[in-house]
PDB file of C-alpha atoms and ligand atoms in Angstrom:
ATOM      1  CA  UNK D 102     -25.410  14.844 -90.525  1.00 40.00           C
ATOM      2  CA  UNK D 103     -27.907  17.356 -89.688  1.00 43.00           C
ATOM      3  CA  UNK D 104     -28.037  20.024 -86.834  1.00 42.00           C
ATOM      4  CA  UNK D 105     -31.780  20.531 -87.128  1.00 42.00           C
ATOM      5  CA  UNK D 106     -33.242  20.640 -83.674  1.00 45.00           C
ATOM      6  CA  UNK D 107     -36.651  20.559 -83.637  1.00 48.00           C
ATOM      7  CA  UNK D 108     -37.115  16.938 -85.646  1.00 52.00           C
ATOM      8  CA  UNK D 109     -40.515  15.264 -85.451  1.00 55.00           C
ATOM      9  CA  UNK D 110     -38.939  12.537 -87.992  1.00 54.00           C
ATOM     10  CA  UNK D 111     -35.321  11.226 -87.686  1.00 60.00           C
ATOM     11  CA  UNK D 112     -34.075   9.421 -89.930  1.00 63.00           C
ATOM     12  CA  UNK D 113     -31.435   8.950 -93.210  1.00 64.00           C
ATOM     13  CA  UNK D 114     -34.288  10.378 -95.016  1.00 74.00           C
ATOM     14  CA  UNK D 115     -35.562  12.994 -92.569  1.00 80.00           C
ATOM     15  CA  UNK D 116     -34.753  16.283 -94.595  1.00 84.00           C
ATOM     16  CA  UNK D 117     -36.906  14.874 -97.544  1.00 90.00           C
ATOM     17  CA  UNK D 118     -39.807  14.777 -94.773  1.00 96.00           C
ATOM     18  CA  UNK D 119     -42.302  17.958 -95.394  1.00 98.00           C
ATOM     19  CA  UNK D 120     -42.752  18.168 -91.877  1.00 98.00           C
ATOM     20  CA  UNK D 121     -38.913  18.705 -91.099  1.00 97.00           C
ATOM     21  CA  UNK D 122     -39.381  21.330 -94.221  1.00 97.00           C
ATOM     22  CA  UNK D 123     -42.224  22.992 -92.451  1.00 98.00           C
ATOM     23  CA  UNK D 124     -40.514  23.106 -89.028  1.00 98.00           C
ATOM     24  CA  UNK D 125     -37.328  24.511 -90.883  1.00 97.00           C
ATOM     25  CA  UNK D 126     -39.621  27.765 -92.394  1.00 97.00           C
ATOM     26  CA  UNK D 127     -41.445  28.218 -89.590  1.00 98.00           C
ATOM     27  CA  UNK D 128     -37.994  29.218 -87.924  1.00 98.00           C
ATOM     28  CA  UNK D 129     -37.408  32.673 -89.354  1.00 98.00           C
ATOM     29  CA  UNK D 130     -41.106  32.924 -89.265  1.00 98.00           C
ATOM     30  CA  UNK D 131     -41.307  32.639 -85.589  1.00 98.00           C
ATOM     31  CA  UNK D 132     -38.426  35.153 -84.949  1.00 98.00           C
ATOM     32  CA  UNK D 133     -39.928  37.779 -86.823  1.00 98.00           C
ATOM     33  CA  UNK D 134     -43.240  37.567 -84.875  1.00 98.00           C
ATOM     34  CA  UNK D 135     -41.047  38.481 -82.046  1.00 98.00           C
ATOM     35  CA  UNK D 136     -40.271  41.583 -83.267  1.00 98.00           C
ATOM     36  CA  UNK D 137     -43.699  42.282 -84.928  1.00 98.00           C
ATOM     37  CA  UNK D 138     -45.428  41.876 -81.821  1.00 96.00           C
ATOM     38  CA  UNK D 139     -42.891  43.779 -79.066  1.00 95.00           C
ATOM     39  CA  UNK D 140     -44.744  47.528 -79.039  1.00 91.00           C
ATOM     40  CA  UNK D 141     -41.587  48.312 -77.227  1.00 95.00           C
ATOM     41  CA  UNK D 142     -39.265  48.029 -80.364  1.00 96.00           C
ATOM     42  CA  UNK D 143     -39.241  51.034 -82.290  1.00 96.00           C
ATOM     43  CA  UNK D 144     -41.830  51.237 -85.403  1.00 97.00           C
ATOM     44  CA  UNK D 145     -38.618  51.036 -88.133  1.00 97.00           C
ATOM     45  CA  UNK D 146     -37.382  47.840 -86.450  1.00 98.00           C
ATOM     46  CA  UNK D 147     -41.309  46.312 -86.686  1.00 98.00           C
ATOM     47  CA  UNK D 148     -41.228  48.022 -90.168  1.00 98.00           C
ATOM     48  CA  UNK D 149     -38.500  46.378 -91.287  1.00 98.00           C
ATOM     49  CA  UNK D 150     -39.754  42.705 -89.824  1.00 98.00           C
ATOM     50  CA  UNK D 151     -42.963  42.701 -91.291  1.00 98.00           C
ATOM     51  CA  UNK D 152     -41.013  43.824 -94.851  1.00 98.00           C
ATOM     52  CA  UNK D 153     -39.720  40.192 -94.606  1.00 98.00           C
ATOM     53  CA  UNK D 154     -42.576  38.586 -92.880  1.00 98.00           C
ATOM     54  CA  UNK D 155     -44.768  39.517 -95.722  1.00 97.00           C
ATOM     55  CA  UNK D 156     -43.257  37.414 -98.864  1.00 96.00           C
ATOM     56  CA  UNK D 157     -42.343  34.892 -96.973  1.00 96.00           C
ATOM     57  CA  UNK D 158     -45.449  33.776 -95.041  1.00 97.00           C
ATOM     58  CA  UNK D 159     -46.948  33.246 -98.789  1.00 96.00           C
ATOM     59  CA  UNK D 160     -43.792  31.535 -99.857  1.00 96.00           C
ATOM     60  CA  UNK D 161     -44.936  29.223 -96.786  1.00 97.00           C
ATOM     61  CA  UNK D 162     -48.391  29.347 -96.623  1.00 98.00           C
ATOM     62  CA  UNK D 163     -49.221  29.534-100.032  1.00 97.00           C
ATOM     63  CA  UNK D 164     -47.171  25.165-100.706  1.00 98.00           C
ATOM     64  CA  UNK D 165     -48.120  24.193 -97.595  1.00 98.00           C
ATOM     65  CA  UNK D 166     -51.925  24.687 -98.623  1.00 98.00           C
ATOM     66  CA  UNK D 167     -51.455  22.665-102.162  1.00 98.00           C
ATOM     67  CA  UNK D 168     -49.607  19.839-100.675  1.00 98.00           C
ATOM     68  CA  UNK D 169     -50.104  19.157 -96.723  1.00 98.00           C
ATOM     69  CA  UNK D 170     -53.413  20.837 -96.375  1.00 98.00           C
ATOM     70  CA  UNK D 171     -54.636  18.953 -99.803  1.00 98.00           C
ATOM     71  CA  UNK D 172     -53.607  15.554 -98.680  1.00 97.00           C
ATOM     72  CA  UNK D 173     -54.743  16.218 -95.169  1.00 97.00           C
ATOM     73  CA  UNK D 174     -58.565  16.985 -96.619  1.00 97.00           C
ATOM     74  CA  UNK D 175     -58.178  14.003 -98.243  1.00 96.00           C
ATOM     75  CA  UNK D 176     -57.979  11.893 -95.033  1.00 95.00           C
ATOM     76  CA  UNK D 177     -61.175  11.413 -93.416  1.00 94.00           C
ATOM     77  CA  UNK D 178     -59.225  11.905 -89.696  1.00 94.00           C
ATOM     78  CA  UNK D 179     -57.238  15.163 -91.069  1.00 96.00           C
ATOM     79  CA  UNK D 180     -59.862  16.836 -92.857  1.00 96.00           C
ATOM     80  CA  UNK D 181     -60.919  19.413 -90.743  1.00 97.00           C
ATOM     81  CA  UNK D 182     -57.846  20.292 -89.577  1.00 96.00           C
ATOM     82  CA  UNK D 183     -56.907  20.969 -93.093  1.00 97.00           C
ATOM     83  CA  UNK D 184     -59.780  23.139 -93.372  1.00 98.00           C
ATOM     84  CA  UNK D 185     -58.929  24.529 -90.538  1.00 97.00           C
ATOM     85  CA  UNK D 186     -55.178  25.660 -91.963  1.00 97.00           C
ATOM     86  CA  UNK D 187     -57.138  27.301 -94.649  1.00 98.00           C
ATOM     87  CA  UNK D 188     -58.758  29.437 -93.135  1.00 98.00           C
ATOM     88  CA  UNK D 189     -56.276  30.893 -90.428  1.00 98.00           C
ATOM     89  CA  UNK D 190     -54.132  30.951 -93.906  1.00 98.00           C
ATOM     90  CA  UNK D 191     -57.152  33.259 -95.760  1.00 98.00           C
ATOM     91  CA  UNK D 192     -57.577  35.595 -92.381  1.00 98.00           C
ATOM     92  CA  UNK D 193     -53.230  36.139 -92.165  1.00 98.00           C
ATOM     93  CA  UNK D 194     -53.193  37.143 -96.095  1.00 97.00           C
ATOM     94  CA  UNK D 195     -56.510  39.577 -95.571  1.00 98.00           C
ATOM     95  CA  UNK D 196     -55.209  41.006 -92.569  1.00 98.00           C
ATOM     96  CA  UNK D 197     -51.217  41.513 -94.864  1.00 98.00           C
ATOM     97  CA  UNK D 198     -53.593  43.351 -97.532  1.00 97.00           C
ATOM     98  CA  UNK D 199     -55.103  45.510 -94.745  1.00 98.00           C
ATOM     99  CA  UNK D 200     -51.554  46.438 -93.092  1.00 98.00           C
ATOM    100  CA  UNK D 201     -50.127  47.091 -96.524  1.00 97.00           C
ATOM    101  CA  UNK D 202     -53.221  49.553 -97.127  1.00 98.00           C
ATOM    102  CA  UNK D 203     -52.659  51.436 -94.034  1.00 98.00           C
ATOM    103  CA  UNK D 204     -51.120  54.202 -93.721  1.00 97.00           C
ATOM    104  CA  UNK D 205     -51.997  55.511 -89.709  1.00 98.00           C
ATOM    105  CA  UNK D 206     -48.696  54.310 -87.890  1.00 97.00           C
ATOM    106  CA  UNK D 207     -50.798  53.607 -84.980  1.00 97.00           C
ATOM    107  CA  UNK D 208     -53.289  51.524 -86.983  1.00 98.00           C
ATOM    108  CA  UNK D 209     -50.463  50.174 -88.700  1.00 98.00           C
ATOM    109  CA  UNK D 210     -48.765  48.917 -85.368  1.00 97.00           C
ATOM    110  CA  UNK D 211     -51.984  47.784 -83.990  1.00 97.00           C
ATOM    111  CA  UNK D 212     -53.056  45.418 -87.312  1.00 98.00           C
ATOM    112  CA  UNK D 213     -49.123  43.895 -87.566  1.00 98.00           C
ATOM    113  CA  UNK D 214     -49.577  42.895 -83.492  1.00 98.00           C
ATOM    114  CA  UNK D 215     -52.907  41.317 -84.097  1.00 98.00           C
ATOM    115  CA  UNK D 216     -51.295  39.407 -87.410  1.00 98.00           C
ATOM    116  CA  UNK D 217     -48.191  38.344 -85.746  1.00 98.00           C
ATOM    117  CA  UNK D 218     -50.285  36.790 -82.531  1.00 98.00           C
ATOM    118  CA  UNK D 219     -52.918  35.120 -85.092  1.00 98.00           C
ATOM    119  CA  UNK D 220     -49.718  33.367 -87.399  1.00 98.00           C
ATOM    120  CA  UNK D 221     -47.862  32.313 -83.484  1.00 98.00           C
ATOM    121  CA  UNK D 222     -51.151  30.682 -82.907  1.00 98.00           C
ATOM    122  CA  UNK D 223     -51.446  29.281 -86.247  1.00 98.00           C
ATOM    123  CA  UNK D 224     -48.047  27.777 -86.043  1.00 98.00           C
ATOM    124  CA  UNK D 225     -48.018  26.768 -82.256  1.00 98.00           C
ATOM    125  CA  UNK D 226     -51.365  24.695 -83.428  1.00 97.00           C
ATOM    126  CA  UNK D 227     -49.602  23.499 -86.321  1.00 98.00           C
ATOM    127  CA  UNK D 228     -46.441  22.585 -84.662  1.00 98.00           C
ATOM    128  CA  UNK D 229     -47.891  20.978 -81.241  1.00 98.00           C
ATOM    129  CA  UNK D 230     -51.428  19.617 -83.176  1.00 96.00           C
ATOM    130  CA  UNK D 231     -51.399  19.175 -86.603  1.00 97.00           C
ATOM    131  CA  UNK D 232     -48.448  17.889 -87.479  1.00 98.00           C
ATOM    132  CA  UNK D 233     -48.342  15.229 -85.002  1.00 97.00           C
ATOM    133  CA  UNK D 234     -51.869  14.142 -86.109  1.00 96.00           C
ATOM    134  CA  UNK D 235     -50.883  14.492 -89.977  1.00 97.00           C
ATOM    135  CA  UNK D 236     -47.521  12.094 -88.688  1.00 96.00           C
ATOM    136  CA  UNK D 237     -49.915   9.516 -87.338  1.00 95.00           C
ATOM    137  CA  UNK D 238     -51.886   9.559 -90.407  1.00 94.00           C
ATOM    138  CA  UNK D 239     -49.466   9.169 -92.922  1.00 95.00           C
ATOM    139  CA  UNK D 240     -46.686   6.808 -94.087  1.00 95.00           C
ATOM    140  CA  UNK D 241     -42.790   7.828 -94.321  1.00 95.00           C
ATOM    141  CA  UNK D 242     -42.950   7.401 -97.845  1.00 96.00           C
ATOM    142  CA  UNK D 243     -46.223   9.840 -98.559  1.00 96.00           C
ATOM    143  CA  UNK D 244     -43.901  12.699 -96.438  1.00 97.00           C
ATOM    144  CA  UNK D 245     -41.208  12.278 -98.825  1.00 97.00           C
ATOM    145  CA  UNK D 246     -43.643  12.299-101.457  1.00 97.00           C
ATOM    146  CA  UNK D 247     -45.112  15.241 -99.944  1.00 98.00           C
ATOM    147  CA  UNK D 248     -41.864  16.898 -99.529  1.00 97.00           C
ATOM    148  CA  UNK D 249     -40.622  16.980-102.649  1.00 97.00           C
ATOM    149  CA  UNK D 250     -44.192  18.565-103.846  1.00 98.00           C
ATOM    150  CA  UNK D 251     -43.360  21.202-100.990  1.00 98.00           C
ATOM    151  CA  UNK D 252     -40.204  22.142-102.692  1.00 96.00           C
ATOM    152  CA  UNK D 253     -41.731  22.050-105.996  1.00 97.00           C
ATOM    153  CA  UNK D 254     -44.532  24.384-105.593  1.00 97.00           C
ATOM    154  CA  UNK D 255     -42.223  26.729-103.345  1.00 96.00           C
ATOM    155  CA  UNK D 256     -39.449  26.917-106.070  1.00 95.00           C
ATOM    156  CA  UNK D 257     -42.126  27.346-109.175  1.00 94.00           C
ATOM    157  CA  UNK D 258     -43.274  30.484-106.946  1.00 92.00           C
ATOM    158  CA  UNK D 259     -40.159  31.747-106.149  1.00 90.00           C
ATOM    159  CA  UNK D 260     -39.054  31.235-109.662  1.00 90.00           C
ATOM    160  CA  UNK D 261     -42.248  33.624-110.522  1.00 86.00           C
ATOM    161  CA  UNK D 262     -41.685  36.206-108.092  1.00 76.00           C
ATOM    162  CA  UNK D 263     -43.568  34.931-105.552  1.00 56.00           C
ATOM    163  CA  UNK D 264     -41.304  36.339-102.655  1.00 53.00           C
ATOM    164  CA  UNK D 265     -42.112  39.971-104.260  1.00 51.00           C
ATOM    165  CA  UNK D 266     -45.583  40.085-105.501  1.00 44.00           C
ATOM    166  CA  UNK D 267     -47.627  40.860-105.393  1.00 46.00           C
ATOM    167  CA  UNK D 268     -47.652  43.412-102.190  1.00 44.00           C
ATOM    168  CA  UNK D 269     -43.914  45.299-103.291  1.00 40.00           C
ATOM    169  CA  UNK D 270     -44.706  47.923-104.350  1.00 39.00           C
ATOM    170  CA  UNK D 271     -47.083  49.074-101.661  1.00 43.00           C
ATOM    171  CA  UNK D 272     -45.125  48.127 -98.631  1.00 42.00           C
ATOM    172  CA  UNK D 273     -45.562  50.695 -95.907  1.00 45.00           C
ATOM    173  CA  UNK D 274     -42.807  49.215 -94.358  1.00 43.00           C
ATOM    174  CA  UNK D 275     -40.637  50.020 -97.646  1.00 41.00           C
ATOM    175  CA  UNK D 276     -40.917  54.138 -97.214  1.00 38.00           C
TER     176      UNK D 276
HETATM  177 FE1  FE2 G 521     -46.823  26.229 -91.525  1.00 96.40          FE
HETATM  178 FE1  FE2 G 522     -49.979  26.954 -91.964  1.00 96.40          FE
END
């Protein structure tokens, strides 16, 4: 049925899951941290990732927070691991602002390394820590729950722009 291959759930159900959902966006995620944080690829190539990286870390981040992080500060296990999320979530979207401010191509190159080793970590944790905890804590049918509250809040924001705003017009990477 499905080719996925990173599944922490299996299942008939498994793509309604919000942690197959998460696994599935951290994907492109993940390959354009490659390229963010290589010095040795050229600074159009690095441009050009973090043009991408940008909208879609808060089409990511921004869901994840109201549904998976919510539910998980809920559980008195989860909590601070929820916390946690938040804050690594607050420091990536500071440190976007900063890049998109910057105009130095050395400072520039320096800030979009930093932010694409902080989001691998974030998502390593996630993917090795979290998740698994979140799994143990939580029955099949509050995933699915979760999951379709995942694609909710991800489609109202990409319905509003979300992808775009609210860094387009300033994108270094852009000019
Ligand atoms: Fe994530
Ligand atoms: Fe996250």
């Amino acid at each position: 049925m499905s080719k996925k291959q990173t599944k922490i759930s299996s299942g008939k159900n498994a793509e309604l899951d919000i942690i197959n959902m998460i696994l599935e966006d951290h994907k492109p995620l993940k390959e354009l941290i490659e390229v963010m944080k290589d010095s040795e690829k050229g600074l159009e190539e690095r441009q050009e990732a973090f043009a991408q990286f940008a909208p879609l870390l808060i089409s990511h981040a921004k869901p994840e927070e109201q549904s998976l992080y919510r539910y998980m500060k809920s559980d008195e296990e989860l909590r601070e691991g929820g916390f946690e999320g938040d804050v690594e979530h607050q420091l990536a979207d500071q440190m976007v602002e900063e890049i998109l401010r910057t105009e130095d191509e050395d400072v520039w190159s320096a800030r979009v390394k930093v932010l694409a080793e902080l989001v691998e970590h974030h998502i390593e944790e996630e993917e090795d820590e979290l998740l698994p905890d979140f799994k143990k804590h939580s029955e099949t049918s509050d995933r699915e729950k979760l999951g379709q509250l995942f694609l909710d809040l991800k489609t109202r924001l990409l319905e509003r722009g979300g992808m775009d705003a609210p860094h387009e017009r300033e994108t270094h990477a852009r000019h």
